Short mmCIF file of C-alpha atoms in Angstrom, two decimals:
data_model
loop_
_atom_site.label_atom_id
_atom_site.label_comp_id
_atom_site.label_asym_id
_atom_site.label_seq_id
_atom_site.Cartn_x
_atom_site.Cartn_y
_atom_site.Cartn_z
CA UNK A 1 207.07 134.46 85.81
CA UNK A 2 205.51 133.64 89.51
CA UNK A 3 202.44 133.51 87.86
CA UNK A 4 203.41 131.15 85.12
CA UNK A 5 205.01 129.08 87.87
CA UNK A 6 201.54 128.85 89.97
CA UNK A 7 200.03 127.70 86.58
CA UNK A 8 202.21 125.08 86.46
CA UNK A 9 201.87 123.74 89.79
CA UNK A 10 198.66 123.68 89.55
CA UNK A 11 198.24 121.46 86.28
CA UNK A 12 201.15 118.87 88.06
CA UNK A 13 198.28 118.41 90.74
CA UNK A 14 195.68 118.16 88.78
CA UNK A 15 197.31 115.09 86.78
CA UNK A 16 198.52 113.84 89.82
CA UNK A 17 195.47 113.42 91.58
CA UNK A 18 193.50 112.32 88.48
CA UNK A 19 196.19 109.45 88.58
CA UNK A 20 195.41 108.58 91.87
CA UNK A 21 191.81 108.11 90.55
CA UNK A 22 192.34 105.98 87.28
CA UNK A 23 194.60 103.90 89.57
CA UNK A 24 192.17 103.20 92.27
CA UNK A 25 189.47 102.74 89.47
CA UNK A 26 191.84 100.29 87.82
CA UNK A 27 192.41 97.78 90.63
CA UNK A 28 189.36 97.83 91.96
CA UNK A 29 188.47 94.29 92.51
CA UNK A 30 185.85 92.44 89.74
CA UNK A 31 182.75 91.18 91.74
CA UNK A 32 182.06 88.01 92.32
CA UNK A 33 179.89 86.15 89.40
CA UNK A 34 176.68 84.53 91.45
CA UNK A 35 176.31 81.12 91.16
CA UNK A 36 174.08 79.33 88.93
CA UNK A 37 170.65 77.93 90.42
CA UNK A 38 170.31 74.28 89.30
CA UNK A 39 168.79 70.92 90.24
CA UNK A 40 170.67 68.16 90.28
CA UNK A 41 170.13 64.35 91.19
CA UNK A 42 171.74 61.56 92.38
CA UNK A 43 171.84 58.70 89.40
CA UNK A 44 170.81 55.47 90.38
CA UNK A 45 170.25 52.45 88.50
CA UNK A 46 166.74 51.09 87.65
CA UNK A 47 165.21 48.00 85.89
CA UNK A 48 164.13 49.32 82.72
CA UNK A 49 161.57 47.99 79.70
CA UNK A 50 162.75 49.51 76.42
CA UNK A 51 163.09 48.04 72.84
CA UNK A 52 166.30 47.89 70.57
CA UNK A 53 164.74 49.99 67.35
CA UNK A 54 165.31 49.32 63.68
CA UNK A 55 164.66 51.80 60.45
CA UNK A 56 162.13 49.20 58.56
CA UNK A 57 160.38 48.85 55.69
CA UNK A 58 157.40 47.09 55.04
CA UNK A 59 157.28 44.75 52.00
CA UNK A 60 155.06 41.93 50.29
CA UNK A 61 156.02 38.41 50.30
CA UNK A 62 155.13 38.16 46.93
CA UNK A 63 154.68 40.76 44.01
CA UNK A 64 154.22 40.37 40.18
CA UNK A 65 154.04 42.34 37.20
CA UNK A 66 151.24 41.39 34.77
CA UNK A 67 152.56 41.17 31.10
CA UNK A 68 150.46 39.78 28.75
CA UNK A 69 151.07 36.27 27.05
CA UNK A 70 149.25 37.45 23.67
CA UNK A 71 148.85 40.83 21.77
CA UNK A 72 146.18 42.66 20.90
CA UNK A 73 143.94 45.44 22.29
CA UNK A 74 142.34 45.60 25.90
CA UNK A 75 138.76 45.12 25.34
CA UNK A 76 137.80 44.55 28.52
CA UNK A 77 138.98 45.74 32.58
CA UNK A 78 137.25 44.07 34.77
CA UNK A 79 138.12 44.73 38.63
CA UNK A 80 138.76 48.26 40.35
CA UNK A 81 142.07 49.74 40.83
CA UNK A 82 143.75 49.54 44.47
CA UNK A 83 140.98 46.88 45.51
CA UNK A 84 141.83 43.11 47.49
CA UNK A 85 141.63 41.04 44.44
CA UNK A 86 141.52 36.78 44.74
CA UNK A 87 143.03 34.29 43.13
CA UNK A 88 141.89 33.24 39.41
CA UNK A 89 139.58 36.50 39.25
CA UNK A 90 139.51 38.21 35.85
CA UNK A 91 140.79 40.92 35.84
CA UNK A 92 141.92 42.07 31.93
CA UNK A 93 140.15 41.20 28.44
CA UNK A 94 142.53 40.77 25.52
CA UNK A 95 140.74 40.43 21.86
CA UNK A 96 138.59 37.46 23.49
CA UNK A 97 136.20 37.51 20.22
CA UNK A 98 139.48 37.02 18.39
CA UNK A 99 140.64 34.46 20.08
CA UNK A 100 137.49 32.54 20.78
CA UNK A 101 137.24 32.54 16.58
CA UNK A 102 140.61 31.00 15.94
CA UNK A 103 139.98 28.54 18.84
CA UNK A 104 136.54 27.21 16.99
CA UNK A 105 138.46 27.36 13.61
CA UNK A 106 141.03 25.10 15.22
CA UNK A 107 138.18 22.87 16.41
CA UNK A 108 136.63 22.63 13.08
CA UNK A 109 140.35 22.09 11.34
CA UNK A 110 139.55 18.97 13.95
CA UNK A 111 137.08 18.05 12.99
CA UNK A 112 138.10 17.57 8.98
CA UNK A 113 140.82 15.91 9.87
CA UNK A 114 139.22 13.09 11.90
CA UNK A 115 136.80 12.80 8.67
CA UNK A 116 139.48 12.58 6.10
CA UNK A 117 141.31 9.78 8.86
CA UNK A 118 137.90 8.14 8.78
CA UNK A 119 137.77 7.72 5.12
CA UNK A 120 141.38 6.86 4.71
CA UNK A 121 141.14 4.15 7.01
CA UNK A 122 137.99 2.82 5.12
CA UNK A 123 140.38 2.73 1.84
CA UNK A 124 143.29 1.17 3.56
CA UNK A 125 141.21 -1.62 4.90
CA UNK A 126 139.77 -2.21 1.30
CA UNK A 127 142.90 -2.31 -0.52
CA UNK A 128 144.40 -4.41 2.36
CA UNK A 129 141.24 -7.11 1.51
CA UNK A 130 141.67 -6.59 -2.10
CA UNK A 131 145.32 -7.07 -1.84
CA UNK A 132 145.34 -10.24 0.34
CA UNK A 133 143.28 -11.94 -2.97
CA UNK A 134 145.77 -10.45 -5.22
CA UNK A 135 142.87 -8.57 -6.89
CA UNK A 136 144.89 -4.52 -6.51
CA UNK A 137 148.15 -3.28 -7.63
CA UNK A 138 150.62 -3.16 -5.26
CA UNK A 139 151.22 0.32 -6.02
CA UNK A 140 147.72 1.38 -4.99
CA UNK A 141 147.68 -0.33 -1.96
CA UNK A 142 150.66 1.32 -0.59
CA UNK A 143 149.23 4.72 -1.89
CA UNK A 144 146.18 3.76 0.58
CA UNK A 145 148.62 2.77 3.41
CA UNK A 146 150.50 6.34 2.99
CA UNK A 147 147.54 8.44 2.55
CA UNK A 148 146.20 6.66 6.08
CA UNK A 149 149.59 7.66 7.55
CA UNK A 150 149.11 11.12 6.57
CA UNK A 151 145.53 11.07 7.68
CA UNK A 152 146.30 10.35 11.20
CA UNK A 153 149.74 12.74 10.86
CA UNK A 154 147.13 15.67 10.36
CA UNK A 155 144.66 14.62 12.70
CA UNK A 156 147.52 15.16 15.42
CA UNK A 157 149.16 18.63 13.70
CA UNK A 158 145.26 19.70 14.03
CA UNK A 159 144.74 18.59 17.87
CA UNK A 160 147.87 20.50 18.56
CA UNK A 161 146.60 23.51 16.47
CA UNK A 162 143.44 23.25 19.08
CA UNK A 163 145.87 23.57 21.95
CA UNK A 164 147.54 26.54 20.86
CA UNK A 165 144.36 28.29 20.50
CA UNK A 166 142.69 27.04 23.53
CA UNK A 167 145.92 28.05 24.90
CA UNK A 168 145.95 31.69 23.16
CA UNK A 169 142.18 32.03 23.95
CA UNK A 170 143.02 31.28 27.81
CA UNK A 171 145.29 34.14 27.76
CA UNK A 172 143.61 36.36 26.52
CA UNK A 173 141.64 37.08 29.62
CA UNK A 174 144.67 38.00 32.95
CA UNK A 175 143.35 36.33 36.00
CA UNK A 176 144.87 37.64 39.13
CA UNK A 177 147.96 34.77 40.54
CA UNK A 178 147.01 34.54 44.07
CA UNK A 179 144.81 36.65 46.53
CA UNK A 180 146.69 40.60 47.13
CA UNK A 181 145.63 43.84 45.99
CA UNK A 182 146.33 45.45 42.59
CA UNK A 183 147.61 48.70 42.19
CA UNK A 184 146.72 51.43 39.50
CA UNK A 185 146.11 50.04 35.59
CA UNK A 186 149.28 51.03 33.25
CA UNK A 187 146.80 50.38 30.31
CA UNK A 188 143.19 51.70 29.45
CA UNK A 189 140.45 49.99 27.19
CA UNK A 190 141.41 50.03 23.61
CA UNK A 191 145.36 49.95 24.35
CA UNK A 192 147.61 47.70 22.43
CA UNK A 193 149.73 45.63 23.73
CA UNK A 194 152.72 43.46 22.87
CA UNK A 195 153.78 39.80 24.23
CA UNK A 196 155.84 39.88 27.33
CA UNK A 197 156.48 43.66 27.09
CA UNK A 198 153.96 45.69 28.64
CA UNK A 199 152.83 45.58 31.62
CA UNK A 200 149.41 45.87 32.77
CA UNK A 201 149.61 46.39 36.18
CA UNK A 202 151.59 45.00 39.68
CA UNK A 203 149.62 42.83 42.41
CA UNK A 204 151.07 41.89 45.83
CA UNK A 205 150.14 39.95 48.51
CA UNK A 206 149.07 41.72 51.51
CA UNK A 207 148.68 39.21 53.83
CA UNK A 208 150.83 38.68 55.67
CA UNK A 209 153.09 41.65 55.02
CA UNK A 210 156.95 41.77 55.61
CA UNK A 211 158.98 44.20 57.35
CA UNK A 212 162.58 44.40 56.46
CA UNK A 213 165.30 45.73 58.36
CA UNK A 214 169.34 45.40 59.00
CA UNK A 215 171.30 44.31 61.56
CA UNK A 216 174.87 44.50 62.15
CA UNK A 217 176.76 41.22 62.03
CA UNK A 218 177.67 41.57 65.94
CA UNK A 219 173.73 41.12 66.30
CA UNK A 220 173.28 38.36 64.66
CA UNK A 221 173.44 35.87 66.89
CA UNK A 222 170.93 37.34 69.16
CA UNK A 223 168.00 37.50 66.12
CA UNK A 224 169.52 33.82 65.41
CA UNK A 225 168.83 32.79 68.91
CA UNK A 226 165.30 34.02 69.23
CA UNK A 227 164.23 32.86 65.93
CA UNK A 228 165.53 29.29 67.07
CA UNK A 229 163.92 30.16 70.43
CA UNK A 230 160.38 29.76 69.38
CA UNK A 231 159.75 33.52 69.86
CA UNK A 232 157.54 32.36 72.44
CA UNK A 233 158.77 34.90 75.40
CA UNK A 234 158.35 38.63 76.43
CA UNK A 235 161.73 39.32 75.50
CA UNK A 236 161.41 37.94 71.85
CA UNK A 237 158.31 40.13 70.72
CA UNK A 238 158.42 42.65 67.72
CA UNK A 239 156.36 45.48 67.34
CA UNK A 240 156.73 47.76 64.91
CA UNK A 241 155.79 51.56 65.33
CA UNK A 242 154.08 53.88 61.80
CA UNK A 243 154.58 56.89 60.85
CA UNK A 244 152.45 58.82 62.95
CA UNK A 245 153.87 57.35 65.49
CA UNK A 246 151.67 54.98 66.42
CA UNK A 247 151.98 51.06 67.18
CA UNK A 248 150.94 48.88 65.20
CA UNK A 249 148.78 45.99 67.42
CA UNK A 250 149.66 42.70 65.80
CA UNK A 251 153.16 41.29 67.33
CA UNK A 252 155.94 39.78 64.32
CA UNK A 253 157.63 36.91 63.92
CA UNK A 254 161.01 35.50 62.19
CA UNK A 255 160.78 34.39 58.66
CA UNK A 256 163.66 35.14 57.00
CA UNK A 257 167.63 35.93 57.42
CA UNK A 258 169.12 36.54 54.61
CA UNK A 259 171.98 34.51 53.55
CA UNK A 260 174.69 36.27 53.67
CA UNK A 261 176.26 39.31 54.92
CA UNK A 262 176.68 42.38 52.92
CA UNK A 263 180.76 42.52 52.82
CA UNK A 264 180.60 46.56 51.68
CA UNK A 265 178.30 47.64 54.90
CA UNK A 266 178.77 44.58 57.58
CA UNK A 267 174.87 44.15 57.69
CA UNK A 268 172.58 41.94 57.15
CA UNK A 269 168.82 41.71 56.12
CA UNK A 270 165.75 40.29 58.72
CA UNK A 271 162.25 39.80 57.87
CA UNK A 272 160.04 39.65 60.12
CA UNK A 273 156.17 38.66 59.27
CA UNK A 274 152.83 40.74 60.81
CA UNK A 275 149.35 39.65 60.36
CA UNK A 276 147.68 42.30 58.45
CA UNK A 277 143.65 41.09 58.38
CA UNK A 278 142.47 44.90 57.74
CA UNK A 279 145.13 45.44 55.07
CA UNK A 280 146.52 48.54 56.77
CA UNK A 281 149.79 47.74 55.90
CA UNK A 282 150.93 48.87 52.84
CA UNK A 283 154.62 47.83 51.17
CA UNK A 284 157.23 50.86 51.10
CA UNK A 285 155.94 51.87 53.98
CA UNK A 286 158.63 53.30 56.26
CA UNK A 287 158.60 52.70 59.89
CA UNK A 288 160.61 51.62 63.24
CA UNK A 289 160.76 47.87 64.42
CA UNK A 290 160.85 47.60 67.64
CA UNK A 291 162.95 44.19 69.68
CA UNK A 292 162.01 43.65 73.44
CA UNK A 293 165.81 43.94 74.84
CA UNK A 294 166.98 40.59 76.57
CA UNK A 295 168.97 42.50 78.93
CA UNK A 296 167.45 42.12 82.51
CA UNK A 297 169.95 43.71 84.68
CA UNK A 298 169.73 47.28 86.46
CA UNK A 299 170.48 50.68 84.05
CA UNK A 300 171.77 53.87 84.93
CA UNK A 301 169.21 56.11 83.73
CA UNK A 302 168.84 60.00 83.57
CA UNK A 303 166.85 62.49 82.31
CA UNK A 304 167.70 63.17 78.32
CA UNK A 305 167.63 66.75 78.87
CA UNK A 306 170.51 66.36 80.96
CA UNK A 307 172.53 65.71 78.39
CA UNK A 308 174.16 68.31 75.69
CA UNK A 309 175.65 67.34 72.41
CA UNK A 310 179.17 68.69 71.02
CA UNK A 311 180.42 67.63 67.50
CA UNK A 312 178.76 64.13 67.88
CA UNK A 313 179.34 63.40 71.47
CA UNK A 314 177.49 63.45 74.32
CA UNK A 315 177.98 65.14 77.84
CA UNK A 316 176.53 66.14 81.10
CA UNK A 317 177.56 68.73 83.78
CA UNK A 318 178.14 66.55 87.17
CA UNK A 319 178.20 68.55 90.63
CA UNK A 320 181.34 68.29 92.44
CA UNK A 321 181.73 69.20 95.61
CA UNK A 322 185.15 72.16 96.33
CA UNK A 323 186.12 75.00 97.60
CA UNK A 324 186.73 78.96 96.84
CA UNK A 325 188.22 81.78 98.54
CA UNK A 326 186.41 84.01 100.28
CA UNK A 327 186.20 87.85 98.26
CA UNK A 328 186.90 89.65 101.51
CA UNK A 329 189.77 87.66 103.07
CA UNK A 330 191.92 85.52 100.42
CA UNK A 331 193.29 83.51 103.09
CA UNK A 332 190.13 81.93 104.30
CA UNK A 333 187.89 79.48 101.69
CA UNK A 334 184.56 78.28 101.81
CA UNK A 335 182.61 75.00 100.34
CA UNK A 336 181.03 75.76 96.71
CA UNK A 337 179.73 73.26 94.10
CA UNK A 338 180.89 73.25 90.48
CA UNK A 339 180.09 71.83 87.52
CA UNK A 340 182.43 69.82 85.71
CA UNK A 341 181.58 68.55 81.88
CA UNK A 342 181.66 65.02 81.70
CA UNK A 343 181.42 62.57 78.65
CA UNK A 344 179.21 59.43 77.83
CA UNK A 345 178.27 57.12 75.72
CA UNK A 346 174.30 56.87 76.14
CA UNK A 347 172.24 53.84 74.71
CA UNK A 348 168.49 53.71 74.05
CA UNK A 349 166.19 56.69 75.04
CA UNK A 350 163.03 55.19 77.18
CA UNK A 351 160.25 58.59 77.51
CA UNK A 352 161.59 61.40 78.61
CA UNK A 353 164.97 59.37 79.88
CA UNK A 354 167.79 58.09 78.62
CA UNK A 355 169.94 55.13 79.41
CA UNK A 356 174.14 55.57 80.26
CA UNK A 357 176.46 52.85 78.84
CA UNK A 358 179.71 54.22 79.86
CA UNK A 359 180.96 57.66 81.76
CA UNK A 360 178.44 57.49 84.61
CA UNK A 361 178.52 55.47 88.05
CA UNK A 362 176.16 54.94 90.92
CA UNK A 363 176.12 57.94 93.17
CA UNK A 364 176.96 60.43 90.80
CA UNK A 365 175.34 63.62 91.10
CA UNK A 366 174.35 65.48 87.23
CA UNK A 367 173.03 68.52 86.68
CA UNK A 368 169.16 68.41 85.18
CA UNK A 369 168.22 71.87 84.74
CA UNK A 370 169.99 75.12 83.93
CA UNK A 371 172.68 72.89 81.45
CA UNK A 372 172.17 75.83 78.69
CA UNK A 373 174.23 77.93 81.48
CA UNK A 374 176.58 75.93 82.70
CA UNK A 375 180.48 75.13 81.42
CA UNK A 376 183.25 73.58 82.94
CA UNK A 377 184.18 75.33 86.17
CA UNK A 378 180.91 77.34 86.41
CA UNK A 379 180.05 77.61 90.58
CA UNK A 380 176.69 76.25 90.97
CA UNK A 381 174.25 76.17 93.75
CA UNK A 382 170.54 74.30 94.11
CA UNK A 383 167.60 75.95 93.26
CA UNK A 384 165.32 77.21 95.73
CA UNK A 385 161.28 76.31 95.01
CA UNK A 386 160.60 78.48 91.87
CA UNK A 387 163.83 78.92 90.63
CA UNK A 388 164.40 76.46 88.24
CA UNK A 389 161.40 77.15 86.33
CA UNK A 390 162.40 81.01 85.82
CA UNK A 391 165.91 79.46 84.53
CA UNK A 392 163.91 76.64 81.96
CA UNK A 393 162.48 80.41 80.49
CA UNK A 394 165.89 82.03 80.81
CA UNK A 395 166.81 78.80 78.70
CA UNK A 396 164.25 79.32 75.76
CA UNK A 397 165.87 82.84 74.97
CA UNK A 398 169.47 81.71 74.99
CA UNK A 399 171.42 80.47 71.27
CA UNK A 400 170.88 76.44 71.22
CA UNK A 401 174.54 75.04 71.46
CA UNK A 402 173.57 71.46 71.63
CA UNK A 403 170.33 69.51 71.28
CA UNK A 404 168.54 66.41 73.42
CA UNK A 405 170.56 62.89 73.29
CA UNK A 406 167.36 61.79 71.93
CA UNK A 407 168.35 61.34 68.72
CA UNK A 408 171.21 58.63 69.95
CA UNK A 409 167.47 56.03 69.73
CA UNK A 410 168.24 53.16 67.39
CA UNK A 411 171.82 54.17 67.39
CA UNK A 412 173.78 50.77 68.28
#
């Protein structure tokens, strides 16, 4: 019994003190998390050139479909597919022999008729002699009076006969309808094809070339205004920037607003007109006009990669200035930055910037580097020399929960 009684005592003080030890490992304090290394600047505003921008499309001022205007086989193609074609060249060959053979038929139809006019005049004049001496029937000299009228009735039924087929003989060779360039031939030599139907190929003018784009009907009293302006001024050039990315030299002007505004999307459609001497531009083509923005006065601008996206809206982490309690002595604090999220609304992106319509003022201070890092609350500190690029590589390793405020361009 003593010695199951010393057992005992022994396991109570064995759980006891292991206790003691999972209660001292249990509140042991949680240290500190360090602060984040950042940079962070002081937003100012800044005169700023940037453009509004506009998805475009280019487009010809004129384009028509070549149908024929007579049927019969293409005999002849006469210019070279995607080439600058001018006005009144040939450019397709439809039966010509044919036609040139009922043209001189016509011609010699003419040419009878005229003859048998000839000779029934002759008659008419006769009998009219022959009957002033009372020396012809009556009846005979009105046969010669109708067979004169029926004379000169066929003379004109021919002359109009030679119309149609200089007409028909015209058309059978397609001209091109003003200067542009053709496109690729819907129909090859020996092809047959049908009045008004077909269609031979499509030629558009390429000089100048249209760009189209829409505007919102809150805008259109600006594009009014410099169209009425003259365009004459910095502020009222267009440019329009290719797919590649690159500009395109000549500067626009304002043809066209449409009439009307679309009721189903609020918009309405602009043309404005480039020079295009080299025939680079090509209609369809999709690109980005660019409008010199009127607005003179100072932006807030920041860096774009300041800003972080969430579910369509845009924020940055701004540095506020508070305070913490020290680990070591909870009654006593200390001065820490922090980084609270804060949301915009951000307008056109200029380079590597982007400028702040709303959520920003002078004086603010916004986190530029280390955003991937931050969220509301996080402690913060400024990066010593060095230390922000090691936290830009941190960066590239870490899940992408938003993306630049670039995209926002063109977005008003």
């Amino acid at each position: 019994m003593h010695l199951i009684a010393e057992s005992m005592r022994r396991i109570i003080v064995c759980i006891t003190a292991g206790s003691f030890v999972l209660v001292s490992c249990a509140t042991k304090p949680t240290p500190p998390v360090p602060p984040v290394a950042v940079n962070v600047i002081s937003v100012k505003p800044q005169k700023v050139l940037y453009y509004d921008k506009y998805p475009a499309t280019t487009v010809a001022l004129s384009q028509v479909d070549l149908r024929p205007q007579v049927q019969g086989y293409i005999t002849g193609i006469s210019f070279t597919e995607g080439d600058h074609v001018r006005k009144g060249q040939a450019l397709y060959e439809i039966d010509r022999q044919l036609y040139q053979e009922g043209y001189d038929q016509a011609k010699a139809n003419v040419e009878v008729a005229e003859g048998n006019l000839k000779q029934a005049q002759q008659d008419a004049d006769r009998y009219a002699y022959l009957n002033a001496n009372d020396a012809v029937a009556k009846q005979v000299f009105d046969h010669a009076n109708i067979a004169l009228l029926n004379a000169k009735n066929m003379v004109t039924s021919a002359q109009q006969s030679l119309k149609m087929a200089a007409t028909n003989l015209n058309y059978s060779i397609i001209s091109a309808p003003f200067d542009g360039t053709i496109g690729f031939s819907q129909v090859k030599l020996g092809n047959m094809v049908t009045v008004g139907q077909t269609i031979l190929n499509t030629i558009s003018t390429d000089d100048p070339m249209g760009v189209d784009f829409l505007i919102s009907e809150k805008q259109l009293v600006n594009i009014e205004t410099l169209k009425n302006s003259g365009q004459q001024t910095l502020d009222s050039l267009f440019t329009i920037t290719m797919p590649n990315d690159s500009i395109y030299p000549a500067l626009g002007k304002i043809s066209v607003i449409d009439r009307a505004v679309d009721p189903q999307t609020g918009t309405i459609r602009v043309r404005v007109v480039f020079a295009n001497p080299h025939y680079s531009l090509r209609p369809g083509t999709s690109c980005v006009l660019r409008i010199h923005n009127q607005e003179t006065s100072p932006k807030l601008v920041i860096p774009a990669k300041a800003v972080v996206e969430l579910m369509g809206e845009y924020f940055v982490y701004m540095a506020k200035d508070t305070v913490a309690r020290n680990a070591d002595d909870s009654t006593k604090t200390h001065p820490v930055l922090m980084a609270v999220q804060k949301k915009i609304q951000t307008g056109q992106t200029i380079a590597p910037n982007i400028i702040v319509k709303k959520g920003l003022n002078t004086g603010d201070r916004i986190v530029v580097d280390g955003v991937q890092s931050l969220h509301t609350g996080s402690i913060i500190e400024m990066a010593k020399p060095g230390e922000g690029e090691k936290q830009k590589e941190k960066e590239k390793h870490l899940p992408a929960v938003a993306e630049p405020a670039q995209r926002q361009a063109g977005k008003q």
